[in-house]
């Protein structure tokens, strides 16, 4: 009886392991393997998801990803270059990020453009945007909730190298900017976000932030200080 139980348990564990491996392999196979060639055909990816695309030197490659209020998005692209023996000089690669209105957004940090020498095997580009705001004035160019576009291309390359095969891998992430960046207001709708999935925290961000932690912590400390002060200053009772 015990032997049968052990065999059954082993079979279940093996089946679970195989199922888990198959699920992981399927999830890995489902990641996007192409890029759009314009804003309208940009391939949609989720935050944290990696996407790849085979292309030619000189192509414009587009992806789009979501970002909600209170988040600081970072776009990253790694381009695997053609073999050095087939290239004829250095080339400058560039990563640009646009919002849902196709306005180019400035990078607060990162290296969005890099010149690759003739011997470099790959080049990595990064762009961290300013914190996404929940609302903005019409005239401002602030990052707002909605879709964001990543565009990867080469801007300076020898003519003879145009058309050589390259491979691009991109990923977009977004970290919480913290309570210091929290503010009121809300857009009526995200900017052109129909093609991308809503972030886990929603378009307007999570209700929780470290501002709440500091507020609650400060209230507790004040209460403890008040109790301690009362204990130290009260008059002793006469018996």
C-alpha positions as protocol buffer text, in pm:
chain_id: "A"
residue {
  index: 1
  type: UNK
  ca { x: 0 y: 0 z: 0 }
}
residue {
  index: 2
  type: UNK
  ca { x: 282 y: 240 z: 93 }
}
residue {
  index: 3
  type: UNK
  ca { x: 470 y: 150 z: -225 }
}
residue {
  index: 4
  type: UNK
  ca { x: 162 y: 226 z: -434 }
}
residue {
  index: 5
  type: UNK
  ca { x: 118 y: 559 z: -256 }
}
residue {
  index: 6
  type: UNK
  ca { x: 482 y: 653 z: -316 }
}
residue {
  index: 7
  type: UNK
  ca { x: 454 y: 561 z: -685 }
}
residue {
  index: 8
  type: UNK
  ca { x: 137 y: 766 z: -720 }
}
residue {
  index: 9
  type: UNK
  ca { x: 297 y: 1066 z: -547 }
}
residue {
  index: 10
  type: UNK
  ca { x: 606 y: 1039 z: -766 }
}
residue {
  index: 11
  type: UNK
  ca { x: 392 y: 1026 z: -1078 }
}
residue {
  index: 12
  type: UNK
  ca { x: 196 y: 1334 z: -968 }
}
residue {
  index: 13
  type: UNK
  ca { x: 515 y: 1525 z: -895 }
}
residue {
  index: 14
  type: UNK
  ca { x: 663 y: 1429 z: -1229 }
}
residue {
  index: 15
  type: UNK
  ca { x: 345 y: 1533 z: -1405 }
}
residue {
  index: 16
  type: UNK
  ca { x: 343 y: 1865 z: -1221 }
}
residue {
  index: 17
  type: UNK
  ca { x: 707 y: 1928 z: -1314 }
}
residue {
  index: 18
  type: UNK
  ca { x: 642 y: 1844 z: -1677 }
}
residue {
  index: 19
  type: UNK
  ca { x: 331 y: 2063 z: -1683 }
}
residue {
  index: 20
  type: UNK
  ca { x: 521 y: 2350 z: -1522 }
}
residue {
  index: 21
  type: UNK
  ca { x: 805 y: 2316 z: -1772 }
}
residue {
  index: 22
  type: UNK
  ca { x: 562 y: 2306 z: -2061 }
}
residue {
  index: 23
  type: UNK
  ca { x: 381 y: 2612 z: -1927 }
}
residue {
  index: 24
  type: UNK
  ca { x: 706 y: 2805 z: -1888 }
}
residue {
  index: 25
  type: UNK
  ca { x: 815 y: 2703 z: -2237 }
}
residue {
  index: 26
  type: UNK
  ca { x: 478 y: 2809 z: -2379 }
}
residue {
  index: 27
  type: UNK
  ca { x: 497 y: 3143 z: -2200 }
}
residue {
  index: 28
  type: UNK
  ca { x: 848 y: 3194 z: -2335 }
}
residue {
  index: 29
  type: UNK
  ca { x: 732 y: 3107 z: -2687 }
}
residue {
  index: 30
  type: UNK
  ca { x: 447 y: 3356 z: -2661 }
}
residue {
  index: 31
  type: UNK
  ca { x: 671 y: 3662 z: -2626 }
}
residue {
  index: 32
  type: UNK
  ca { x: 653 y: 3895 z: -2926 }
}
residue {
  index: 33
  type: UNK
  ca { x: 908 y: 3817 z: -3198 }
}
residue {
  index: 34
  type: UNK
  ca { x: 846 y: 4107 z: -3433 }
}
residue {
  index: 35
  type: UNK
  ca { x: 827 y: 4485 z: -3431 }
}
residue {
  index: 36
  type: UNK
  ca { x: 609 y: 4733 z: -3611 }
}
residue {
  index: 37
  type: UNK
  ca { x: 747 y: 4964 z: -3878 }
}
residue {
  index: 38
  type: UNK
  ca { x: 541 y: 5271 z: -3777 }
}
residue {
  index: 39
  type: UNK
  ca { x: 334 y: 5405 z: -3486 }
}
residue {
  index: 40
  type: UNK
  ca { x: 16 y: 5241 z: -3616 }
}
residue {
  index: 41
  type: UNK
  ca { x: 175 y: 4897 z: -3642 }
}
residue {
  index: 42
  type: UNK
  ca { x: 378 y: 4912 z: -3318 }
}
residue {
  index: 43
  type: UNK
  ca { x: 388 y: 4575 z: -3143 }
}
residue {
  index: 44
  type: UNK
  ca { x: 220 y: 4585 z: -2799 }
}
residue {
  index: 45
  type: UNK
  ca { x: 415 y: 4447 z: -2502 }
}
residue {
  index: 46
  type: UNK
  ca { x: 346 y: 4439 z: -2130 }
}
residue {
  index: 47
  type: UNK
  ca { x: 558 y: 4589 z: -1855 }
}
residue {
  index: 48
  type: UNK
  ca { x: 851 y: 4359 z: -1782 }
}
residue {
  index: 49
  type: UNK
  ca { x: 794 y: 4152 z: -2096 }
}
residue {
  index: 50
  type: UNK
  ca { x: 1086 y: 4101 z: -2332 }
}
residue {
  index: 51
  type: UNK
  ca { x: 1031 y: 4118 z: -2706 }
}
residue {
  index: 52
  type: UNK
  ca { x: 1263 y: 4045 z: -2995 }
}
residue {
  index: 53
  type: UNK
  ca { x: 1267 y: 4122 z: -3365 }
}
residue {
  index: 54
  type: UNK
  ca { x: 1486 y: 4033 z: -3660 }
}
residue {
  index: 55
  type: UNK
  ca { x: 1540 y: 4333 z: -3886 }
}
residue {
  index: 56
  type: UNK
  ca { x: 1778 y: 4504 z: -4124 }
}
residue {
  index: 57
  type: UNK
  ca { x: 2013 y: 4792 z: -4053 }
}
residue {
  index: 58
  type: UNK
  ca { x: 1823 y: 5108 z: -4139 }
}
residue {
  index: 59
  type: UNK
  ca { x: 1478 y: 4978 z: -4043 }
}
residue {
  index: 60
  type: UNK
  ca { x: 1259 y: 5168 z: -3797 }
}
residue {
  index: 61
  type: UNK
  ca { x: 1135 y: 4933 z: -3524 }
}
residue {
  index: 62
  type: UNK
  ca { x: 835 y: 5021 z: -3305 }
}
residue {
  index: 63
  type: UNK
  ca { x: 688 y: 4873 z: -2986 }
}
residue {
  index: 64
  type: UNK
  ca { x: 431 y: 5013 z: -2743 }
}
residue {
  index: 65
  type: UNK
  ca { x: 381 y: 4955 z: -2371 }
}
residue {
  index: 66
  type: UNK
  ca { x: 152 y: 5091 z: -2094 }
}
residue {
  index: 67
  type: UNK
  ca { x: 244 y: 5320 z: -1805 }
}
residue {
  index: 68
  type: UNK
  ca { x: 21 y: 5457 z: -1529 }
}
residue {
  index: 69
  type: UNK
  ca { x: 39 y: 5763 z: -1307 }
}
residue {
  index: 70
  type: UNK
  ca { x: 300 y: 5769 z: -1033 }
}
residue {
  index: 71
  type: UNK
  ca { x: 532 y: 5536 z: -1224 }
}
residue {
  index: 72
  type: UNK
  ca { x: 873 y: 5608 z: -1375 }
}
residue {
  index: 73
  type: UNK
  ca { x: 902 y: 5410 z: -1702 }
}
residue {
  index: 74
  type: UNK
  ca { x: 1232 y: 5279 z: -1836 }
}
residue {
  index: 75
  type: UNK
  ca { x: 1277 y: 5154 z: -2192 }
}
residue {
  index: 76
  type: UNK
  ca { x: 1575 y: 4932 z: -2276 }
}
residue {
  index: 77
  type: UNK
  ca { x: 1690 y: 4799 z: -2612 }
}
residue {
  index: 78
  type: UNK
  ca { x: 1981 y: 4576 z: -2703 }
}
residue {
  index: 79
  type: UNK
  ca { x: 2074 y: 4547 z: -3069 }
}
residue {
  index: 80
  type: UNK
  ca { x: 2289 y: 4254 z: -3181 }
}
residue {
  index: 81
  type: UNK
  ca { x: 2498 y: 4390 z: -3467 }
}
residue {
  index: 82
  type: UNK
  ca { x: 2609 y: 4218 z: -3789 }
}
residue {
  index: 83
  type: UNK
  ca { x: 2941 y: 4039 z: -3791 }
}
residue {
  index: 84
  type: UNK
  ca { x: 3233 y: 4279 z: -3779 }
}
residue {
  index: 85
  type: UNK
  ca { x: 3377 y: 4135 z: -4100 }
}
residue {
  index: 86
  type: UNK
  ca { x: 3070 y: 4248 z: -4293 }
}
residue {
  index: 87
  type: UNK
  ca { x: 3060 y: 4606 z: -4158 }
}
residue {
  index: 88
  type: UNK
  ca { x: 3242 y: 4907 z: -4300 }
}
residue {
  index: 89
  type: UNK
  ca { x: 3255 y: 5146 z: -4007 }
}
residue {
  index: 90
  type: UNK
  ca { x: 3100 y: 5271 z: -3686 }
}
residue {
  index: 91
  type: UNK
  ca { x: 2728 y: 5336 z: -3652 }
}
residue {
  index: 92
  type: UNK
  ca { x: 2511 y: 5536 z: -3411 }
}
residue {
  index: 93
  type: UNK
  ca { x: 2201 y: 5363 z: -3275 }
}
residue {
  index: 94
  type: UNK
  ca { x: 1918 y: 5548 z: -3108 }
}
residue {
  index: 95
  type: UNK
  ca { x: 1622 y: 5472 z: -2881 }
}
residue {
  index: 96
  type: UNK
  ca { x: 1336 y: 5725 z: -2879 }
}
residue {
  index: 97
  type: UNK
  ca { x: 1027 y: 5715 z: -2655 }
}
residue {
  index: 98
  type: UNK
  ca { x: 699 y: 5886 z: -2745 }
}
residue {
  index: 99
  type: UNK
  ca { x: 375 y: 5921 z: -2551 }
}
residue {
  index: 100
  type: UNK
  ca { x: 27 y: 5830 z: -2673 }
}
residue {
  index: 101
  type: UNK
  ca { x: 4 y: 6159 z: -2864 }
}
residue {
  index: 102
  type: UNK
  ca { x: 332 y: 6072 z: -3039 }
}
residue {
  index: 103
  type: UNK
  ca { x: 518 y: 6348 z: -2861 }
}
residue {
  index: 104
  type: UNK
  ca { x: 883 y: 6263 z: -2804 }
}
residue {
  index: 105
  type: UNK
  ca { x: 956 y: 6240 z: -2433 }
}
residue {
  index: 106
  type: UNK
  ca { x: 1287 y: 6353 z: -2288 }
}
residue {
  index: 107
  type: UNK
  ca { x: 1498 y: 6098 z: -2103 }
}
residue {
  index: 108
  type: UNK
  ca { x: 1558 y: 6193 z: -1740 }
}
residue {
  index: 109
  type: UNK
  ca { x: 1845 y: 5943 z: -1731 }
}
residue {
  index: 110
  type: UNK
  ca { x: 1997 y: 5665 z: -1936 }
}
residue {
  index: 111
  type: UNK
  ca { x: 2187 y: 5647 z: -2263 }
}
residue {
  index: 112
  type: UNK
  ca { x: 1936 y: 5666 z: -2549 }
}
residue {
  index: 113
  type: UNK
  ca { x: 2201 y: 5703 z: -2821 }
}
residue {
  index: 114
  type: UNK
  ca { x: 2531 y: 5520 z: -2854 }
}
residue {
  index: 115
  type: UNK
  ca { x: 2795 y: 5490 z: -3121 }
}
residue {
  index: 116
  type: UNK
  ca { x: 2902 y: 5132 z: -3186 }
}
residue {
  index: 117
  type: UNK
  ca { x: 3248 y: 5074 z: -3322 }
}
residue {
  index: 118
  type: UNK
  ca { x: 3312 y: 4842 z: -3614 }
}
residue {
  index: 119
  type: UNK
  ca { x: 3423 y: 4571 z: -3369 }
}
residue {
  index: 120
  type: UNK
  ca { x: 3132 y: 4590 z: -3122 }
}
residue {
  index: 121
  type: UNK
  ca { x: 2906 y: 4285 z: -3118 }
}
residue {
  index: 122
  type: UNK
  ca { x: 2606 y: 4465 z: -2968 }
}
residue {
  index: 123
  type: UNK
  ca { x: 2486 y: 4798 z: -2835 }
}
residue {
  index: 124
  type: UNK
  ca { x: 2251 y: 4864 z: -2540 }
}
residue {
  index: 125
  type: UNK
  ca { x: 2033 y: 5174 z: -2515 }
}
residue {
  index: 126
  type: UNK
  ca { x: 1828 y: 5293 z: -2216 }
}
residue {
  index: 127
  type: UNK
  ca { x: 1587 y: 5577 z: -2148 }
}
residue {
  index: 128
  type: UNK
  ca { x: 1420 y: 5650 z: -1814 }
}
residue {
  index: 129
  type: UNK
  ca { x: 1137 y: 5900 z: -1843 }
}
residue {
  index: 130
  type: UNK
  ca { x: 1013 y: 6151 z: -1591 }
}
residue {
  index: 131
  type: UNK
  ca { x: 741 y: 6035 z: -1353 }
}
residue {
  index: 132
  type: UNK
  ca { x: 405 y: 5989 z: -1524 }
}
residue {
  index: 133
  type: UNK
  ca { x: 159 y: 6251 z: -1398 }
}
residue {
  index: 134
  type: UNK
  ca { x: -214 y: 6183 z: -1347 }
}
residue {
  index: 135
  type: UNK
  ca { x: -303 y: 6505 z: -1530 }
}
residue {
  index: 136
  type: UNK
  ca { x: -139 y: 6803 z: -1699 }
}
residue {
  index: 137
  type: UNK
  ca { x: -207 y: 7137 z: -1863 }
}
residue {
  index: 138
  type: UNK
  ca { x: -286 y: 7124 z: -2235 }
}
residue {
  index: 139
  type: UNK
  ca { x: 28 y: 7313 z: -2329 }
}
residue {
  index: 140
  type: UNK
  ca { x: 264 y: 7097 z: -2124 }
}
residue {
  index: 141
  type: UNK
  ca { x: 462 y: 6800 z: -2254 }
}
residue {
  index: 142
  type: UNK
  ca { x: 440 y: 6602 z: -1930 }
}
residue {
  index: 143
  type: UNK
  ca { x: 429 y: 6220 z: -1939 }
}
residue {
  index: 144
  type: UNK
  ca { x: 67 y: 6112 z: -1890 }
}
residue {
  index: 145
  type: UNK
  ca { x: -104 y: 5774 z: -1833 }
}
residue {
  index: 146
  type: UNK
  ca { x: -150 y: 5566 z: -2146 }
}
residue {
  index: 147
  type: UNK
  ca { x: 50 y: 5401 z: -2421 }
}
residue {
  index: 148
  type: UNK
  ca { x: 416 y: 5477 z: -2484 }
}
residue {
  index: 149
  type: UNK
  ca { x: 606 y: 5400 z: -2802 }
}
residue {
  index: 150
  type: UNK
  ca { x: 964 y: 5279 z: -2828 }
}
residue {
  index: 151
  type: UNK
  ca { x: 1147 y: 5335 z: -3156 }
}
residue {
  index: 152
  type: UNK
  ca { x: 1486 y: 5183 z: -3233 }
}
residue {
  index: 153
  type: UNK
  ca { x: 1687 y: 5272 z: -3540 }
}
residue {
  index: 154
  type: UNK
  ca { x: 2033 y: 5360 z: -3667 }
}
residue {
  index: 155
  type: UNK
  ca { x: 2095 y: 5729 z: -3737 }
}
residue {
  index: 156
  type: UNK
  ca { x: 2450 y: 5731 z: -3872 }
}
residue {
  index: 157
  type: UNK
  ca { x: 2587 y: 5432 z: -4063 }
}
residue {
  index: 158
  type: UNK
  ca { x: 2795 y: 5371 z: -4378 }
}
residue {
  index: 159
  type: UNK
  ca { x: 2569 y: 5333 z: -4680 }
}
residue {
  index: 160
  type: UNK
  ca { x: 2720 y: 4994 z: -4760 }
}
residue {
  index: 161
  type: UNK
  ca { x: 2602 y: 4862 z: -4421 }
}
residue {
  index: 162
  type: UNK
  ca { x: 2236 y: 4943 z: -4481 }
}
residue {
  index: 163
  type: UNK
  ca { x: 2035 y: 4623 z: -4508 }
}
residue {
  index: 164
  type: UNK
  ca { x: 2270 y: 4408 z: -4300 }
}
residue {
  index: 165
  type: UNK
  ca { x: 2079 y: 4179 z: -4058 }
}
residue {
  index: 166
  type: UNK
  ca { x: 2042 y: 4280 z: -3692 }
}
residue {
  index: 167
  type: UNK
  ca { x: 1840 y: 4150 z: -3397 }
}
residue {
  index: 168
  type: UNK
  ca { x: 1678 y: 4373 z: -3138 }
}
residue {
  index: 169
  type: UNK
  ca { x: 1558 y: 4282 z: -2788 }
}
residue {
  index: 170
  type: UNK
  ca { x: 1352 y: 4535 z: -2593 }
}
residue {
  index: 171
  type: UNK
  ca { x: 1193 y: 4557 z: -2250 }
}
residue {
  index: 172
  type: UNK
  ca { x: 990 y: 4825 z: -2074 }
}
residue {
  index: 173
  type: UNK
  ca { x: 961 y: 4847 z: -1696 }
}
residue {
  index: 174
  type: UNK
  ca { x: 808 y: 5102 z: -1459 }
}
residue {
  index: 175
  type: UNK
  ca { x: 895 y: 5160 z: -1094 }
}
residue {
  index: 176
  type: UNK
  ca { x: 691 y: 5339 z: -830 }
}
residue {
  index: 177
  type: UNK
  ca { x: 811 y: 5698 z: -799 }
}
residue {
  index: 178
  type: UNK
  ca { x: 701 y: 5715 z: -434 }
}
residue {
  index: 179
  type: UNK
  ca { x: 469 y: 5934 z: -233 }
}
residue {
  index: 180
  type: UNK
  ca { x: 681 y: 6243 z: -285 }
}
residue {
  index: 181
  type: UNK
  ca { x: 561 y: 6238 z: -646 }
}
residue {
  index: 182
  type: UNK
  ca { x: 195 y: 6170 z: -566 }
}
residue {
  index: 183
  type: UNK
  ca { x: -54 y: 6436 z: -667 }
}
residue {
  index: 184
  type: UNK
  ca { x: -425 y: 6484 z: -725 }
}
residue {
  index: 185
  type: UNK
  ca { x: -614 y: 6503 z: -1051 }
}
residue {
  index: 186
  type: UNK
  ca { x: -704 y: 6245 z: -1310 }
}
residue {
  index: 187
  type: UNK
  ca { x: -738 y: 6225 z: -1687 }
}
residue {
  index: 188
  type: UNK
  ca { x: -1073 y: 6137 z: -1837 }
}
residue {
  index: 189
  type: UNK
  ca { x: -910 y: 5848 z: -2024 }
}
residue {
  index: 190
  type: UNK
  ca { x: -557 y: 5718 z: -2090 }
}
residue {
  index: 191
  type: UNK
  ca { x: -385 y: 5850 z: -2401 }
}
residue {
  index: 192
  type: UNK
  ca { x: -444 y: 5612 z: -2693 }
}
residue {
  index: 193
  type: UNK
  ca { x: -412 y: 5298 z: -2484 }
}
residue {
  index: 194
  type: UNK
  ca { x: -651 y: 5068 z: -2672 }
}
residue {
  index: 195
  type: UNK
  ca { x: -379 y: 4840 z: -2802 }
}
residue {
  index: 196
  type: UNK
  ca { x: -197 y: 4785 z: -2470 }
}
residue {
  index: 197
  type: UNK
  ca { x: -310 y: 4614 z: -2152 }
}
residue {
  index: 198
  type: UNK
  ca { x: -385 y: 4825 z: -1844 }
}
residue {
  index: 199
  type: UNK
  ca { x: -101 y: 4816 z: -1586 }
}
residue {
  index: 200
  type: UNK
  ca { x: -151 y: 4610 z: -1270 }
}
residue {
  index: 201
  type: UNK
  ca { x: -185 y: 4928 z: -1060 }
}
residue {
  index: 202
  type: UNK
  ca { x: -428 y: 5083 z: -1308 }
}
residue {
  index: 203
  type: UNK
  ca { x: -390 y: 5398 z: -1514 }
}
residue {
  index: 204
  type: UNK
  ca { x: -418 y: 5630 z: -1214 }
}
residue {
  index: 205
  type: UNK
  ca { x: -171 y: 5433 z: -1000 }
}
residue {
  index: 206
  type: UNK
  ca { x: -212 y: 5248 z: -675 }
}
residue {
  index: 207
  type: UNK
  ca { x: -388 y: 5417 z: -382 }
}
residue {
  index: 208
  type: UNK
  ca { x: -100 y: 5305 z: -158 }
}
residue {
  index: 209
  type: UNK
  ca { x: 231 y: 5491 z: -153 }
}
residue {
  index: 210
  type: UNK
  ca { x: 515 y: 5550 z: 91 }
}
residue {
  index: 211
  type: UNK
  ca { x: 346 y: 5881 z: 174 }
}
residue {
  index: 212
  type: UNK
  ca { x: 82 y: 5677 z: 361 }
}
residue {
  index: 213
  type: UNK
  ca { x: 355 y: 5490 z: 549 }
}
residue {
  index: 214
  type: UNK
  ca { x: 519 y: 5815 z: 657 }
}
residue {
  index: 215
  type: UNK
  ca { x: 183 y: 5967 z: 754 }
}
residue {
  index: 216
  type: UNK
  ca { x: 78 y: 5667 z: 963 }
}
residue {
  index: 217
  type: UNK
  ca { x: 426 y: 5635 z: 1116 }
}
residue {
  index: 218
  type: UNK
  ca { x: 431 y: 6004 z: 1204 }
}
residue {
  index: 219
  type: UNK
  ca { x: 88 y: 5980 z: 1368 }
}
residue {
  index: 220
  type: UNK
  ca { x: 200 y: 5683 z: 1579 }
}
residue {
  index: 221
  type: UNK
  ca { x: 518 y: 5861 z: 1690 }
}
residue {
  index: 222
  type: UNK
  ca { x: 319 y: 6171 z: 1783 }
}
residue {
  index: 223
  type: UNK
  ca { x: 78 y: 5963 z: 1989 }
}
residue {
  index: 224
  type: UNK
  ca { x: 364 y: 5786 z: 2169 }
}
residue {
  index: 225
  type: UNK
  ca { x: 535 y: 6119 z: 2237 }
}
residue {
  index: 226
  type: UNK
  ca { x: 213 y: 6261 z: 2381 }
}
residue {
  index: 227
  type: UNK
  ca { x: 166 y: 5962 z: 2611 }
}
residue {
  index: 228
  type: UNK
  ca { x: 530 y: 5977 z: 2719 }
}
residue {
  index: 229
  type: UNK
  ca { x: 511 y: 6349 z: 2784 }
}
residue {
  index: 230
  type: UNK
  ca { x: 197 y: 6311 z: 2993 }
}
residue {
  index: 231
  type: UNK
  ca { x: 355 y: 6032 z: 3197 }
}
residue {
  index: 232
  type: UNK
  ca { x: 664 y: 6241 z: 3273 }
}
residue {
  index: 233
  type: UNK
  ca { x: 482 y: 6559 z: 3365 }
}
residue {
  index: 234
  type: UNK
  ca { x: 178 y: 6441 z: 3562 }
}
residue {
  index: 235
  type: UNK
  ca { x: 176 y: 6498 z: 3940 }
}
residue {
  index: 236
  type: UNK
  ca { x: 206 y: 6193 z: 4165 }
}
residue {
  index: 237
  type: UNK
  ca { x: -109 y: 6098 z: 4354 }
}
residue {
  index: 238
  type: UNK
  ca { x: -123 y: 6164 z: 4727 }
}
residue {
  index: 239
  type: UNK
  ca { x: -209 y: 5872 z: 4946 }
}
